[in-house]
Coordinates of C-alpha atoms in Angstrom, one line a residue:
M1 CA 2.9 -65.1 25.1
T2 CA 2.4 -64.3 21.4
M3 CA -0.5 -62.4 20.1
P4 CA -3.1 -64.4 18.2
V5 CA -2.9 -64.1 14.4
S6 CA -6.5 -62.7 14.2
S7 CA -5.6 -59.9 16.7
R8 CA -2.5 -59.0 14.8
D9 CA -4.5 -58.9 11.6
D10 CA -7.2 -56.6 13.2
A11 CA -4.5 -54.2 14.5
L12 CA -2.8 -54.1 11.1
S13 CA -6.0 -53.5 9.3
E14 CA -6.8 -50.6 11.6
V15 CA -3.4 -49.0 10.9
V16 CA -3.7 -49.5 7.2
G17 CA -7.2 -48.0 7.3
F18 CA -6.0 -45.0 9.2
V19 CA -3.1 -44.5 6.8
L20 CA -5.5 -44.8 3.8
L21 CA -7.9 -42.3 5.4
L22 CA -5.0 -39.9 6.1
A23 CA -3.8 -40.3 2.5
L24 CA -7.3 -39.6 1.2
I25 CA -7.5 -36.4 3.4
V26 CA -4.1 -35.2 2.1
V27 CA -5.1 -35.8 -1.5
A28 CA -8.4 -34.0 -1.0
L29 CA -6.6 -31.0 0.6
S30 CA -4.0 -31.0 -2.1
L31 CA -6.5 -30.9 -4.8
Y32 CA -8.4 -28.1 -3.1
Q33 CA -5.2 -26.1 -2.7
V34 CA -4.3 -26.6 -6.3
Y35 CA -7.7 -26.0 -7.9
G36 CA -10.1 -24.6 -5.2
V37 CA -7.9 -21.9 -3.7
P38 CA -6.9 -20.3 -7.1
A39 CA -10.5 -20.4 -8.2
A40 CA -11.7 -18.7 -5.0
G41 CA -8.9 -16.2 -5.2
R42 CA -9.7 -15.4 -8.9
E43 CA -13.3 -14.9 -8.0
N44 CA -12.4 -12.5 -5.2
E45 CA -10.0 -10.5 -7.4
I46 CA -12.5 -10.3 -10.3
A47 CA -15.1 -9.0 -7.9
H48 CA -12.6 -6.5 -6.5
M49 CA -11.6 -5.2 -9.9
N50 CA -15.3 -4.6 -10.7
Q51 CA -15.6 -2.6 -7.4
V52 CA -12.6 -0.5 -8.5
K53 CA -14.2 0.1 -11.9
D54 CA -17.4 1.3 -10.1
R55 CA -15.3 3.6 -7.8
F56 CA -13.7 5.3 -10.8
V57 CA -17.0 5.7 -12.6
D58 CA -18.5 7.2 -9.4
Y59 CA -15.5 9.5 -9.0
K60 CA -15.9 10.8 -12.6
I61 CA -19.6 11.5 -12.0
A62 CA -18.9 13.2 -8.6
L63 CA -16.3 15.5 -10.1
D64 CA -18.5 16.4 -13.1
S65 CA -21.3 17.3 -10.7
L66 CA -19.1 19.8 -8.9
W67 CA -18.1 21.8 -12.0
I68 CA -21.6 21.5 -13.6
N69 CA -23.2 23.0 -10.5
D70 CA -20.2 25.3 -9.7
R71 CA -19.7 23.9 -6.2
E72 CA -16.5 25.6 -5.2
G73 CA -14.9 24.3 -2.0
V74 CA -17.2 21.3 -1.6
L75 CA -15.2 18.3 -0.4
I76 CA -15.9 14.9 -2.0
S77 CA -14.6 11.8 -0.2
T78 CA -14.3 8.5 -2.1
A79 CA -13.5 5.2 -0.4
F80 CA -11.2 2.6 -2.2
D81 CA -10.3 -0.9 -1.1
L82 CA -6.8 -1.4 -2.3
G83 CA -7.0 -5.2 -2.2
T84 CA -9.0 -8.3 -1.2
G85 CA -7.3 -8.4 2.2
A86 CA -5.5 -11.2 4.0
A87 CA -7.3 -14.4 5.0
T88 CA -9.0 -14.4 8.4
T89 CA -8.0 -16.8 11.1
A90 CA -11.4 -17.4 12.7
G91 CA -15.0 -18.2 11.8
S92 CA -14.7 -20.9 9.2
A93 CA -13.3 -24.4 8.9
L94 CA -11.6 -23.4 5.7
S95 CA -9.9 -20.3 7.1
F96 CA -6.5 -21.9 7.5
P97 CA -3.9 -19.9 5.5
I98 CA -3.0 -22.8 3.3
L99 CA -6.7 -23.3 2.4
S100 CA -7.5 -19.6 1.8
P101 CA -6.4 -17.5 -1.2
A102 CA -3.7 -15.0 -0.6
G103 CA -5.1 -11.4 -0.3
S104 CA -4.3 -9.1 -3.2
G105 CA -3.1 -5.5 -2.9
G106 CA -2.7 -2.4 -5.0
T107 CA -1.3 1.1 -5.3
L108 CA -3.3 4.3 -5.5
V109 CA -1.5 7.3 -6.9
V110 CA -2.5 10.9 -7.5
K111 CA 0.0 13.1 -9.4
S112 CA 0.1 16.4 -11.2
G113 CA 1.2 16.5 -14.8
G114 CA 1.5 13.3 -16.9
A115 CA -0.3 14.9 -19.9
N116 CA -0.8 18.5 -21.1
L117 CA -3.7 20.0 -22.9
T118 CA -3.4 22.7 -25.6
I119 CA -6.4 24.3 -27.3
K120 CA -6.0 26.4 -30.4
G121 CA -8.6 28.3 -32.5
N122 CA -7.8 30.2 -35.7
D123 CA -4.0 30.0 -34.9
T124 CA -4.7 31.6 -31.5
T125 CA -3.6 29.6 -28.5
L126 CA -6.5 29.6 -26.1
L127 CA -5.0 27.2 -23.5
Q128 CA -1.3 26.3 -23.4
D129 CA 0.1 23.1 -21.9
L130 CA -2.4 22.7 -19.1
P131 CA -1.1 19.9 -16.9
L132 CA -4.1 17.5 -16.4
G133 CA -2.8 15.3 -13.6
S134 CA -4.4 11.9 -12.9
L135 CA -5.6 9.5 -10.3
S136 CA -4.7 5.9 -10.9
Y137 CA -5.0 2.5 -9.2
T138 CA -2.6 -0.4 -10.1
S139 CA -3.5 -3.9 -8.8
S140 CA -1.1 -6.5 -7.4
N141 CA -3.2 -9.6 -8.1
H142 CA -2.2 -13.2 -7.5
Y143 CA -4.8 -15.1 -9.5
W144 CA -6.2 -12.6 -12.0
V145 CA -4.6 -10.3 -14.6
D146 CA -3.3 -7.1 -13.2
Q147 CA -5.1 -3.9 -14.2
T148 CA -4.5 -0.2 -14.0
W149 CA -7.5 2.2 -13.8
T150 CA -6.8 5.9 -14.5
Y151 CA -9.0 9.0 -14.3
Q152 CA -7.8 11.9 -16.4
M153 CA -9.7 15.0 -17.6
G154 CA -13.1 13.4 -17.2
A155 CA -12.1 10.1 -18.9
V156 CA -11.6 6.7 -17.3
F157 CA -9.0 4.4 -18.9
L158 CA -8.3 0.7 -18.3
T159 CA -4.8 -0.7 -19.0
Q160 CA -4.4 -4.4 -19.1
E161 CA -1.5 -6.5 -20.5
G162 CA 0.0 -3.5 -22.2
N163 CA -3.2 -2.4 -23.9
T164 CA -5.4 0.6 -22.9
T165 CA -9.1 1.1 -23.6
V166 CA -11.5 3.9 -22.8
R167 CA -14.2 2.9 -20.2
V168 CA -15.7 6.3 -19.8
G169 CA -15.3 9.1 -22.3
P170 CA -14.0 12.6 -21.5
S171 CA -16.2 15.7 -21.1
I172 CA -15.9 16.8 -24.7
A173 CA -18.9 17.0 -27.1
A174 CA -19.5 18.4 -30.6
A175 CA -23.0 18.9 -32.0
K176 CA -24.6 20.7 -35.0
T177 CA -26.7 23.7 -34.6
K178 CA -29.9 24.5 -36.6
D179 CA -27.9 26.8 -38.9
E180 CA -25.4 24.0 -39.7
N181 CA -22.6 25.4 -37.5
V182 CA -20.9 23.3 -34.8
T183 CA -20.9 23.7 -31.1
L184 CA -17.8 22.3 -29.3
T185 CA -17.9 22.0 -25.5
V186 CA -14.8 21.1 -23.5
A187 CA -14.2 20.7 -19.8
P188 CA -10.4 20.9 -19.1
I189 CA -10.4 19.1 -15.7
R190 CA -7.1 19.4 -13.9
L191 CA -6.1 17.4 -10.8
E192 CA -3.4 18.7 -8.5
G193 CA -1.7 16.5 -5.9
S194 CA 1.2 14.2 -5.1
A195 CA 0.6 11.2 -3.0
T196 CA 0.9 7.4 -3.1
I197 CA -0.5 4.7 -0.9
A198 CA 0.0 1.0 -1.3
G199 CA -1.3 -2.1 0.6
S200 CA -4.4 -4.2 0.8
G201 CA -6.6 -2.1 3.2
P202 CA -9.0 0.7 2.7
A203 CA -8.0 4.2 1.5
R204 CA -9.8 7.5 1.2
V205 CA -9.5 10.0 -1.7
E206 CA -10.5 13.6 -0.8
T207 CA -11.2 16.0 -3.7
R208 CA -12.0 19.7 -3.5
M209 CA -12.8 22.0 -6.4
R210 CA -11.3 25.4 -6.7
R211 CA -13.0 28.2 -8.7
S212 CA -12.2 28.4 -12.4
D213 CA -13.8 31.2 -14.4
S214 CA -15.2 30.1 -17.8
P215 CA -14.3 32.3 -20.8
P216 CA -17.2 33.5 -23.0
V217 CA -18.3 31.5 -26.0
E218 CA -16.2 32.4 -29.0
T219 CA -16.5 31.6 -32.7
Y220 CA -13.7 30.1 -34.8
D221 CA -13.1 28.7 -38.2
W222 CA -11.4 25.7 -36.7
V223 CA -10.4 24.4 -33.3
N224 CA -7.7 21.9 -32.3
L225 CA -7.4 20.0 -29.0
T226 CA -4.0 18.5 -28.4
I227 CA -2.9 16.1 -25.7
E228 CA 0.9 15.9 -25.1
A229 CA 1.3 12.7 -23.1
D230 CA 4.4 11.4 -21.3
N231 CA 4.3 8.1 -23.1
P232 CA 2.9 6.6 -26.3
A233 CA 0.4 4.4 -24.4
T234 CA -1.3 7.4 -22.9
A235 CA -1.4 9.2 -26.2
A236 CA -2.9 6.1 -27.8
A237 CA -5.6 6.0 -25.1
W238 CA -6.5 9.7 -25.7
N239 CA -6.5 9.0 -29.5
R240 CA -9.2 6.4 -28.8
A241 CA -11.1 8.8 -26.6
F242 CA -11.0 11.5 -29.3
G243 CA -12.2 8.8 -31.7
E244 CA -15.3 8.3 -29.6
V245 CA -15.9 12.1 -29.5
R246 CA -15.7 12.0 -33.3
Q247 CA -18.1 9.1 -33.5
R248 CA -20.6 10.9 -31.3
A249 CA -20.3 14.0 -33.5
I250 CA -21.1 11.9 -36.6
E251 CA -24.2 10.6 -34.8
E252 CA -25.1 14.3 -34.3
N253 CA -25.2 14.6 -38.1
I254 CA -21.8 16.4 -38.4
S255 CA -19.9 15.4 -41.5
S256 CA -17.0 13.0 -40.8
S257 CA -14.6 15.2 -42.7
W258 CA -15.3 18.1 -40.3
V259 CA -14.0 16.2 -37.2
T260 CA -10.7 14.3 -37.4
T261 CA -8.2 12.7 -35.1
E262 CA -4.5 12.1 -35.3
K263 CA -1.8 10.4 -33.2
S264 CA 1.9 11.1 -33.6
G265 CA 4.4 9.8 -31.0
N266 CA 3.2 11.1 -27.6
T267 CA 0.7 13.5 -29.1
A268 CA -3.0 13.0 -29.8
T269 CA -5.1 15.7 -31.6
L270 CA -8.8 16.3 -32.2
S271 CA -9.5 18.8 -34.9
V272 CA -12.9 20.4 -35.7
K273 CA -12.9 22.2 -39.0
P274 CA -16.3 22.8 -40.7
E275 CA -16.5 23.4 -44.4
G276 CA -18.5 25.8 -46.5
G277 CA -17.9 28.8 -44.3
K278 CA -19.5 27.3 -41.2
K279 CA -18.1 28.1 -37.7
V280 CA -17.2 26.4 -34.5
F281 CA -18.8 27.9 -31.3
L282 CA -16.4 26.9 -28.6
S283 CA -17.4 26.7 -24.9
I284 CA -14.7 26.0 -22.3
Y285 CA -15.6 25.0 -18.7
P286 CA -12.3 24.7 -16.8
A287 CA -12.2 22.9 -13.4
N288 CA -9.3 22.6 -11.0
Y289 CA -9.3 20.0 -8.2
T290 CA -7.0 19.5 -5.3
V291 CA -6.7 15.8 -4.4
T292 CA -5.3 14.1 -1.3
I293 CA -5.1 10.4 -0.3
H294 CA -5.4 9.1 3.2
N295 CA -5.4 5.8 5.0
A296 CA -8.8 4.7 6.2
A297 CA -9.0 2.7 9.5
S298 CA -10.6 -0.7 9.0
L299 CA -10.8 -1.6 12.7
L300 CA -12.0 0.6 15.6
E301 CA -10.6 0.1 19.1

């Protein structure tokens, strides 16, 4: 017995309708994967980069508070999330791997050296080739531009697409006294450590200050601060940082000709040289820190 024509048409229309519905679902999922997933991933990574920035600013403030208050031996622990993490497999209808952005990662590094500081006054070397060390985070993003955040001698630098800018200035300040002399205050902050951790989970940075005696305030005709970096990019970053110190000095009514900056190769220099017989009153507040990096558990059993 043959099936009536109307029944065959109904069955065929159901199949066609199902195929069209399936095609519509596939197209919608494809569009979401092409446009929605990268947009969500980009938003997650931008938010994470802002969190990293806040962590580095907090880290600078915390270390400054230790040497300002002379808190030798006090341990400061700072938490870092290395990435946005992998997609979860439960809890949401859109938690399938193909519909969730890939989790980003990053690398956190603390190392000694990298740049050396020399301070001279009246042809006398007051501090010779002090290794500054650094704490840096380099992202491994999938949807947003990669960034490197670096803390060094009280300054926070951001490197992005080969360019470096100063996000927080170093602990260096010049001001004019009532008798038209210049006070120059410098905090040579040194990090010591050697550790690297990479991944997407949480990490913990532990920092402890060791005692550093401050020399008495001395008077000089001129003072030079020189950073000898290990690459031109770091030297350029410090030249920008010194430029901000110079700008603040000008805002303190110090003549622009008294404070100058210079970059040559891997070297950046800040010079303070008053004219008319005026002097530089130099204050140095050295601070040495021991830094370690540890994994931080994200789940408790």
